[in-house]
PDB file of C-alpha atoms in Angstrom:
ATOM      1  CA  ASP A 614     -17.928 -61.277 109.619  1.00 56.00           C
ATOM      2  CA  ALA A 615     -16.756 -57.654 110.091  1.00 65.00           C
ATOM      3  CA  GLY A 616     -19.231 -57.138 112.945  1.00 87.00           C
ATOM      4  CA  ILE A 617     -22.307 -56.207 110.883  1.00 94.00           C
ATOM      5  CA  THR A 618     -25.811 -56.574 112.258  1.00 95.00           C
ATOM      6  CA  GLN A 619     -29.156 -55.700 110.729  1.00 97.00           C
ATOM      7  CA  SER A 620     -32.463 -55.067 112.465  1.00 96.00           C
ATOM      8  CA  PRO A 621     -35.125 -56.165 112.223  1.00 97.00           C
ATOM      9  CA  ARG A 622     -34.354 -59.453 110.505  1.00 96.00           C
ATOM     10  CA  HIS A 623     -37.940 -59.925 109.379  1.00 97.00           C
ATOM     11  CA  LYS A 624     -40.742 -57.422 108.986  1.00 97.00           C
ATOM     12  CA  VAL A 625     -44.251 -57.485 107.601  1.00 97.00           C
ATOM     13  CA  THR A 626     -45.928 -54.146 107.034  1.00 96.00           C
ATOM     14  CA  GLU A 627     -48.795 -52.618 105.128  1.00 96.00           C
ATOM     15  CA  THR A 628     -48.749 -50.446 102.051  1.00 97.00           C
ATOM     16  CA  GLY A 629     -48.346 -46.776 102.861  1.00 96.00           C
ATOM     17  CA  THR A 630     -46.628 -47.190 106.217  1.00 96.00           C
ATOM     18  CA  PRO A 631     -43.108 -45.888 106.888  1.00 96.00           C
ATOM     19  CA  VAL A 632     -40.400 -48.447 107.556  1.00 97.00           C
ATOM     20  CA  THR A 633     -36.845 -47.995 108.833  1.00 98.00           C
ATOM     21  CA  LEU A 634     -34.162 -50.649 108.617  1.00 98.00           C
ATOM     22  CA  ARG A 635     -30.995 -50.376 110.634  1.00 98.00           C
ATOM     23  CA  CYS A 636     -27.474 -51.490 109.860  1.00 97.00           C
ATOM     24  CA  HIS A 637     -24.914 -51.431 112.636  1.00 97.00           C
ATOM     25  CA  GLN A 638     -21.183 -52.059 112.370  1.00 95.00           C
ATOM     26  CA  THR A 639     -18.596 -52.305 115.119  1.00 93.00           C
ATOM     27  CA  GLU A 640     -15.341 -51.676 113.243  1.00 86.00           C
ATOM     28  CA  ASN A 641     -15.513 -48.053 112.027  1.00 87.00           C
ATOM     29  CA  HIS A 642     -15.511 -48.813 108.328  1.00 89.00           C
ATOM     30  CA  ARG A 643     -15.905 -45.733 106.177  1.00 89.00           C
ATOM     31  CA  TYR A 644     -18.149 -47.112 103.441  1.00 90.00           C
ATOM     32  CA  MET A 645     -21.590 -48.588 104.072  1.00 94.00           C
ATOM     33  CA  TYR A 646     -24.101 -49.779 101.492  1.00 95.00           C
ATOM     34  CA  TRP A 647     -27.742 -50.803 101.207  1.00 97.00           C
ATOM     35  CA  TYR A 648     -28.751 -53.354  98.557  1.00 97.00           C
ATOM     36  CA  ARG A 649     -31.933 -55.141  97.696  1.00 97.00           C
ATOM     37  CA  GLN A 650     -32.009 -58.649  96.284  1.00 96.00           C
ATOM     38  CA  ASP A 651     -34.841 -59.888  94.106  1.00 93.00           C
ATOM     39  CA  PRO A 652     -35.166 -63.032  91.983  1.00 86.00           C
ATOM     40  CA  GLY A 653     -33.931 -62.419  88.457  1.00 81.00           C
ATOM     41  CA  HIS A 654     -32.291 -59.095  89.346  1.00 83.00           C
ATOM     42  CA  GLY A 655     -29.466 -60.059  91.634  1.00 85.00           C
ATOM     43  CA  LEU A 656     -28.271 -57.448  94.099  1.00 93.00           C
ATOM     44  CA  ARG A 657     -28.922 -53.831  93.259  1.00 94.00           C
ATOM     45  CA  LEU A 658     -27.482 -50.862  95.082  1.00 94.00           C
ATOM     46  CA  ILE A 659     -29.999 -48.526  96.724  1.00 97.00           C
ATOM     47  CA  HIS A 660     -27.788 -45.976  98.500  1.00 96.00           C
ATOM     48  CA  TYR A 661     -24.335 -45.867  99.956  1.00 94.00           C
ATOM     49  CA  SER A 662     -22.408 -43.746 102.421  1.00 94.00           C
ATOM     50  CA  TYR A 663     -18.758 -42.719 102.373  1.00 89.00           C
ATOM     51  CA  GLY A 664     -18.728 -41.029 105.768  1.00 89.00           C
ATOM     52  CA  VAL A 665     -20.913 -39.484 108.449  1.00 92.00           C
ATOM     53  CA  LYS A 666     -23.630 -37.453 106.707  1.00 90.00           C
ATOM     54  CA  ASP A 667     -22.098 -38.265 103.300  1.00 93.00           C
ATOM     55  CA  THR A 668     -24.404 -40.364 101.152  1.00 95.00           C
ATOM     56  CA  ASP A 669     -25.088 -40.963  97.487  1.00 94.00           C
ATOM     57  CA  LYS A 670     -27.684 -42.688  95.362  1.00 94.00           C
ATOM     58  CA  GLY A 671     -27.366 -46.080  93.782  1.00 92.00           C
ATOM     59  CA  GLU A 672     -29.131 -47.745  90.906  1.00 89.00           C
ATOM     60  CA  VAL A 673     -32.575 -48.114  92.543  1.00 94.00           C
ATOM     61  CA  SER A 674     -32.876 -45.212  94.997  1.00 95.00           C
ATOM     62  CA  ASP A 675     -36.430 -44.033  94.184  1.00 95.00           C
ATOM     63  CA  GLY A 676     -38.715 -44.427  97.203  1.00 95.00           C
ATOM     64  CA  TYR A 677     -35.818 -44.809  99.655  1.00 97.00           C
ATOM     65  CA  SER A 678     -33.875 -42.403 101.834  1.00 97.00           C
ATOM     66  CA  VAL A 679     -30.876 -42.971 104.085  1.00 97.00           C
ATOM     67  CA  SER A 680     -29.167 -41.327 106.999  1.00 97.00           C
ATOM     68  CA  ARG A 681     -25.843 -41.757 108.714  1.00 96.00           C
ATOM     69  CA  SER A 682     -25.396 -39.619 111.809  1.00 94.00           C
ATOM     70  CA  LYS A 683     -22.791 -41.914 113.376  1.00 94.00           C
ATOM     71  CA  THR A 684     -20.027 -43.983 111.810  1.00 94.00           C
ATOM     72  CA  GLU A 685     -21.496 -47.217 113.086  1.00 95.00           C
ATOM     73  CA  ASP A 686     -25.127 -46.805 111.980  1.00 97.00           C
ATOM     74  CA  PHE A 687     -26.650 -46.553 108.500  1.00 97.00           C
ATOM     75  CA  LEU A 688     -30.437 -46.301 108.322  1.00 98.00           C
ATOM     76  CA  LEU A 689     -32.620 -47.065 105.324  1.00 98.00           C
ATOM     77  CA  THR A 690     -36.119 -45.554 105.307  1.00 97.00           C
ATOM     78  CA  LEU A 691     -39.051 -46.368 103.102  1.00 97.00           C
ATOM     79  CA  GLU A 692     -41.194 -43.263 103.539  1.00 92.00           C
ATOM     80  CA  SER A 693     -44.370 -44.948 102.288  1.00 96.00           C
ATOM     81  CA  ALA A 694     -43.886 -48.638 101.633  1.00 96.00           C
ATOM     82  CA  THR A 695     -45.247 -50.209  98.451  1.00 97.00           C
ATOM     83  CA  SER A 696     -45.643 -53.857  97.467  1.00 96.00           C
ATOM     84  CA  SER A 697     -42.823 -53.446  94.922  1.00 96.00           C
ATOM     85  CA  GLN A 698     -40.468 -52.871  97.864  1.00 97.00           C
ATOM     86  CA  THR A 699     -41.043 -56.394  99.137  1.00 97.00           C
ATOM     87  CA  SER A 700     -37.528 -57.785  99.028  1.00 97.00           C
ATOM     88  CA  VAL A 701     -34.526 -58.929 100.994  1.00 97.00           C
ATOM     89  CA  TYR A 702     -32.363 -55.995 102.056  1.00 98.00           C
ATOM     90  CA  PHE A 703     -28.661 -56.364 102.682  1.00 97.00           C
ATOM     91  CA  CYS A 704     -26.286 -53.972 104.322  1.00 97.00           C
ATOM     92  CA  ALA A 705     -22.598 -54.103 103.475  1.00 95.00           C
ATOM     93  CA  ILE A 706     -19.389 -52.378 104.483  1.00 94.00           C
ATOM     94  CA  SER A 707     -16.119 -51.848 102.686  1.00 88.00           C
ATOM     95  CA  GLU A 708     -12.690 -52.248 104.110  1.00 77.00           C
ATOM     96  CA  PHE A 709      -9.604 -50.537 102.774  1.00 68.00           C
ATOM     97  CA  HIS A 710      -6.362 -52.472 102.804  1.00 65.00           C
ATOM     98  CA  GLY A 711      -2.821 -51.150 102.485  1.00 58.00           C
ATOM     99  CA  LEU A 712      -3.035 -50.674  98.719  1.00 59.00           C
ATOM    100  CA  GLY A 713      -6.398 -48.966  98.939  1.00 58.00           C
ATOM    101  CA  VAL A 714      -8.184 -52.096  97.790  1.00 61.00           C
ATOM    102  CA  ASP A 715     -11.757 -52.668  98.882  1.00 78.00           C
ATOM    103  CA  THR A 716     -13.203 -55.841 100.286  1.00 85.00           C
ATOM    104  CA  GLN A 717     -16.945 -55.827 100.835  1.00 89.00           C
ATOM    105  CA  TYR A 718     -18.603 -57.706 103.689  1.00 92.00           C
ATOM    106  CA  PHE A 719     -22.299 -58.283 104.090  1.00 94.00           C
ATOM    107  CA  GLY A 720     -24.775 -58.394 106.923  1.00 95.00           C
ATOM    108  CA  PRO A 721     -27.292 -61.240 107.360  1.00 94.00           C
ATOM    109  CA  GLY A 722     -30.147 -59.455 105.580  1.00 95.00           C
ATOM    110  CA  THR A 723     -33.663 -58.227 106.410  1.00 97.00           C
ATOM    111  CA  ARG A 724     -36.661 -59.850 104.784  1.00 97.00           C
ATOM    112  CA  LEU A 725     -39.351 -57.198 104.252  1.00 97.00           C
ATOM    113  CA  THR A 726     -42.866 -58.007 103.121  1.00 97.00           C
ATOM    114  CA  VAL A 727     -45.239 -55.186 102.193  1.00 97.00           C
ATOM    115  CA  LEU A 728     -48.882 -56.288 102.040  1.00 96.00           C
TER     116      LEU A 728
ATOM    117  CA  LYS B1336     -23.546 -48.504  83.629  1.00 84.00           C
ATOM    118  CA  GLN B1337     -21.647 -51.690  84.365  1.00 92.00           C
ATOM    119  CA  GLU B1338     -23.441 -54.845  83.228  1.00 93.00           C
ATOM    120  CA  VAL B1339     -22.372 -58.160  84.745  1.00 95.00           C
ATOM    121  CA  THR B1340     -23.259 -61.543  83.285  1.00 96.00           C
ATOM    122  CA  GLN B1341     -22.639 -64.922  84.846  1.00 96.00           C
ATOM    123  CA  ILE B1342     -22.770 -68.118  82.841  1.00 92.00           C
ATOM    124  CA  PRO B1343     -24.066 -70.711  83.405  1.00 92.00           C
ATOM    125  CA  ALA B1344     -27.028 -69.684  85.553  1.00 94.00           C
ATOM    126  CA  ALA B1345     -27.120 -73.153  87.097  1.00 95.00           C
ATOM    127  CA  LEU B1346     -24.697 -76.046  87.192  1.00 95.00           C
ATOM    128  CA  SER B1347     -24.934 -79.548  88.605  1.00 97.00           C
ATOM    129  CA  VAL B1348     -21.805 -81.711  88.916  1.00 96.00           C
ATOM    130  CA  PRO B1349     -20.812 -84.956  90.654  1.00 97.00           C
ATOM    131  CA  GLU B1350     -18.615 -84.714  93.715  1.00 97.00           C
ATOM    132  CA  GLY B1351     -14.898 -84.552  92.975  1.00 97.00           C
ATOM    133  CA  GLU B1352     -15.213 -82.796  89.638  1.00 97.00           C
ATOM    134  CA  ASN B1353     -13.245 -79.640  88.832  1.00 97.00           C
ATOM    135  CA  LEU B1354     -15.378 -76.796  87.521  1.00 95.00           C
ATOM    136  CA  VAL B1355     -15.216 -73.258  86.176  1.00 96.00           C
ATOM    137  CA  LEU B1356     -17.686 -70.445  86.739  1.00 96.00           C
ATOM    138  CA  ASN B1357     -17.661 -67.489  84.376  1.00 97.00           C
ATOM    139  CA  CYS B1358     -18.216 -63.786  84.920  1.00 97.00           C
ATOM    140  CA  SER B1359     -18.157 -61.101  82.238  1.00 97.00           C
ATOM    141  CA  PHE B1360     -18.512 -57.344  82.615  1.00 97.00           C
ATOM    142  CA  THR B1361     -18.936 -54.543  80.091  1.00 96.00           C
ATOM    143  CA  ASP B1362     -16.821 -51.752  81.602  1.00 94.00           C
ATOM    144  CA  SER B1363     -13.160 -52.717  81.969  1.00 92.00           C
ATOM    145  CA  ALA B1364     -12.354 -49.685  84.165  1.00 91.00           C
ATOM    146  CA  ILE B1365     -12.588 -51.626  87.402  1.00 91.00           C
ATOM    147  CA  TYR B1366     -10.535 -51.305  90.574  1.00 89.00           C
ATOM    148  CA  ASN B1367     -10.986 -54.911  91.598  1.00 91.00           C
ATOM    149  CA  LEU B1368     -13.374 -57.837  91.377  1.00 94.00           C
ATOM    150  CA  GLN B1369     -14.766 -59.866  94.239  1.00 94.00           C
ATOM    151  CA  TRP B1370     -16.259 -63.356  94.268  1.00 97.00           C
ATOM    152  CA  PHE B1371     -18.895 -64.307  96.841  1.00 96.00           C
ATOM    153  CA  ARG B1372     -20.917 -67.343  97.759  1.00 97.00           C
ATOM    154  CA  GLN B1373     -24.462 -67.195  99.047  1.00 96.00           C
ATOM    155  CA  ASP B1374     -26.216 -70.057 100.769  1.00 95.00           C
ATOM    156  CA  PRO B1375     -30.028 -70.194 100.584  1.00 90.00           C
ATOM    157  CA  GLY B1376     -31.633 -67.640 102.886  1.00 87.00           C
ATOM    158  CA  LYS B1377     -28.268 -66.291 103.978  1.00 89.00           C
ATOM    159  CA  GLY B1378     -26.056 -63.306 103.366  1.00 90.00           C
ATOM    160  CA  LEU B1379     -23.039 -63.167 101.084  1.00 94.00           C
ATOM    161  CA  THR B1380     -19.667 -64.553 102.106  1.00 94.00           C
ATOM    162  CA  SER B1381     -16.551 -63.095 100.512  1.00 93.00           C
ATOM    163  CA  LEU B1382     -14.384 -65.734  98.815  1.00 96.00           C
ATOM    164  CA  LEU B1383     -11.697 -63.934  96.868  1.00 94.00           C
ATOM    165  CA  LEU B1384     -10.727 -60.425  95.867  1.00 92.00           C
ATOM    166  CA  ILE B1385      -8.619 -59.778  92.774  1.00 92.00           C
ATOM    167  CA  GLN B1386      -7.034 -56.393  92.348  1.00 89.00           C
ATOM    168  CA  SER B1387      -7.138 -54.860  88.875  1.00 88.00           C
ATOM    169  CA  SER B1388      -3.354 -55.296  88.562  1.00 88.00           C
ATOM    170  CA  GLN B1389      -3.496 -59.015  89.378  1.00 89.00           C
ATOM    171  CA  ARG B1390      -4.132 -61.935  87.057  1.00 92.00           C
ATOM    172  CA  GLU B1391      -4.935 -64.603  89.647  1.00 94.00           C
ATOM    173  CA  GLN B1392      -5.784 -65.109  93.280  1.00 93.00           C
ATOM    174  CA  THR B1393      -5.929 -68.399  95.143  1.00 95.00           C
ATOM    175  CA  SER B1394      -7.526 -69.553  98.363  1.00 93.00           C
ATOM    176  CA  GLY B1395      -7.482 -73.272  99.125  1.00 96.00           C
ATOM    177  CA  ARG B1396      -9.368 -75.108  96.375  1.00 97.00           C
ATOM    178  CA  LEU B1397     -10.481 -71.846  94.791  1.00 97.00           C
ATOM    179  CA  ASN B1398      -8.643 -69.960  92.082  1.00 97.00           C
ATOM    180  CA  ALA B1399      -9.933 -66.781  90.515  1.00 96.00           C
ATOM    181  CA  SER B1400      -8.502 -65.210  87.391  1.00 97.00           C
ATOM    182  CA  LEU B1401      -9.059 -61.778  85.915  1.00 96.00           C
ATOM    183  CA  ASP B1402      -8.629 -60.528  82.358  1.00 95.00           C
ATOM    184  CA  LYS B1403      -9.565 -56.914  82.789  1.00 92.00           C
ATOM    185  CA  SER B1404      -9.048 -55.867  79.168  1.00 92.00           C
ATOM    186  CA  SER B1405     -11.490 -58.466  77.895  1.00 95.00           C
ATOM    187  CA  GLY B1406     -13.926 -57.974  80.777  1.00 96.00           C
ATOM    188  CA  ARG B1407     -13.770 -61.515  82.112  1.00 97.00           C
ATOM    189  CA  SER B1408     -13.153 -63.359  85.330  1.00 97.00           C
ATOM    190  CA  THR B1409     -13.350 -67.045  86.129  1.00 97.00           C
ATOM    191  CA  LEU B1410     -13.658 -68.927  89.391  1.00 97.00           C
ATOM    192  CA  TYR B1411     -12.107 -72.382  89.351  1.00 97.00           C
ATOM    193  CA  ILE B1412     -13.169 -74.853  92.024  1.00 97.00           C
ATOM    194  CA  ALA B1413     -11.009 -77.937  92.368  1.00 97.00           C
ATOM    195  CA  ALA B1414     -12.251 -81.291  93.648  1.00 97.00           C
ATOM    196  CA  SER B1415     -15.786 -80.091  94.308  1.00 97.00           C
ATOM    197  CA  GLN B1416     -17.600 -81.181  97.485  1.00 97.00           C
ATOM    198  CA  PRO B1417     -21.299 -81.205  98.440  1.00 97.00           C
ATOM    199  CA  GLY B1418     -20.537 -78.340 100.846  1.00 96.00           C
ATOM    200  CA  ASP B1419     -19.655 -76.192  97.828  1.00 97.00           C
ATOM    201  CA  SER B1420     -23.320 -76.177  96.812  1.00 97.00           C
ATOM    202  CA  ALA B1421     -24.405 -72.524  96.833  1.00 97.00           C
ATOM    203  CA  THR B1422     -24.894 -69.554  94.532  1.00 97.00           C
ATOM    204  CA  TYR B1423     -21.691 -67.858  93.431  1.00 98.00           C
ATOM    205  CA  LEU B1424     -21.685 -64.160  92.588  1.00 97.00           C
ATOM    206  CA  CYS B1425     -19.071 -61.917  91.074  1.00 96.00           C
ATOM    207  CA  ALA B1426     -18.912 -58.168  91.647  1.00 95.00           C
ATOM    208  CA  PRO B1427     -16.534 -55.774  89.906  1.00 94.00           C
ATOM    209  CA  LEU B1428     -15.867 -52.477  91.682  1.00 90.00           C
ATOM    210  CA  THR B1429     -16.434 -49.578  89.287  1.00 87.00           C
ATOM    211  CA  GLY B1430     -16.079 -46.090  90.765  1.00 81.00           C
ATOM    212  CA  ASN B1431     -17.540 -46.315  94.253  1.00 78.00           C
ATOM    213  CA  GLN B1432     -20.005 -49.037  93.408  1.00 85.00           C
ATOM    214  CA  PHE B1433     -19.949 -52.818  93.229  1.00 89.00           C
ATOM    215  CA  TYR B1434     -22.105 -54.261  90.457  1.00 92.00           C
ATOM    216  CA  PHE B1435     -23.399 -57.798  90.843  1.00 94.00           C
ATOM    217  CA  GLY B1436     -24.263 -60.533  88.425  1.00 91.00           C
ATOM    218  CA  THR B1437     -27.304 -62.739  89.074  1.00 92.00           C
ATOM    219  CA  GLY B1438     -25.025 -65.607  90.023  1.00 95.00           C
ATOM    220  CA  THR B1439     -24.410 -69.243  89.194  1.00 97.00           C
ATOM    221  CA  SER B1440     -26.325 -71.765  91.284  1.00 96.00           C
ATOM    222  CA  LEU B1441     -24.040 -74.743  91.898  1.00 97.00           C
ATOM    223  CA  THR B1442     -25.173 -78.161  93.068  1.00 97.00           C
ATOM    224  CA  VAL B1443     -22.556 -80.792  93.870  1.00 97.00           C
ATOM    225  CA  ILE B1444     -24.057 -84.275  93.923  1.00 97.00           C
ATOM    226  CA  PRO B1445     -22.577 -86.741  96.422  1.00 95.00           C
TER     227      PRO B1445
END
C-alpha cells in the first residue's frame, strides 16, 4: 500500500471555517498528489508536489492551497470551506521504476462534509 | 486537456464470463496508462501499468492492452468472479498529471 495514511478520515465542518487535511507517506516518494472525487466527475487533481516546497496546480485548485515542508507530509488546506467542497479527498504518491515509469498509489481517503 | 472516457458506465455479467472494459483518451502523448479498481467507500488499488512503448500487460486473470496512436486501452478480465465486482478506472499519465475516467461499475452475479 506504499505506506500512505490520511488524517482525519472523516470530518464535518461549517461553511467559512478553515480545514487542513494531512497526507503522510513513509517511503520518501518524490511526487505527491491531492484529488477530489465526486459523483459524475471521477477523480480530479487539485494540487501536486514534485519535491519539498515544490508544488503546482491541478485542474480544480481554486479555493485550495497546499504545503510540503517535509518529504513525508503533504497538507491540503481549505482556507474558508464552502459546501461545494464537500467531497472525498484522496492523496496519492508516485513511484519511479528503473525506466522512469510512474506507478501511482492511493491513500484511503478523507470524507469531508461542509454544512 | 486530456479527456478520458470509459464505456460502458456499468456492466453486469454472470460469474465465469470473460469481459472487456474500454478506455479512450483524447491526447495520445502519454507516458503510460494505469488501471485501478475501487471498492465502494474505499481508495483505489493499482491493477496494471502499461508503459507507452508496450502493447500489453498481464497480471493473473487481467490483461490490459494499449493502442496509444488511437487513444485506446482495454482491460480484459477472464473467468470473472463475484470478488471482481468493483468500479474500474483508467488513468493515462500526460505530462506530470494522471487524468481519470469516471469508471466502469462492474457487477459479477454468482
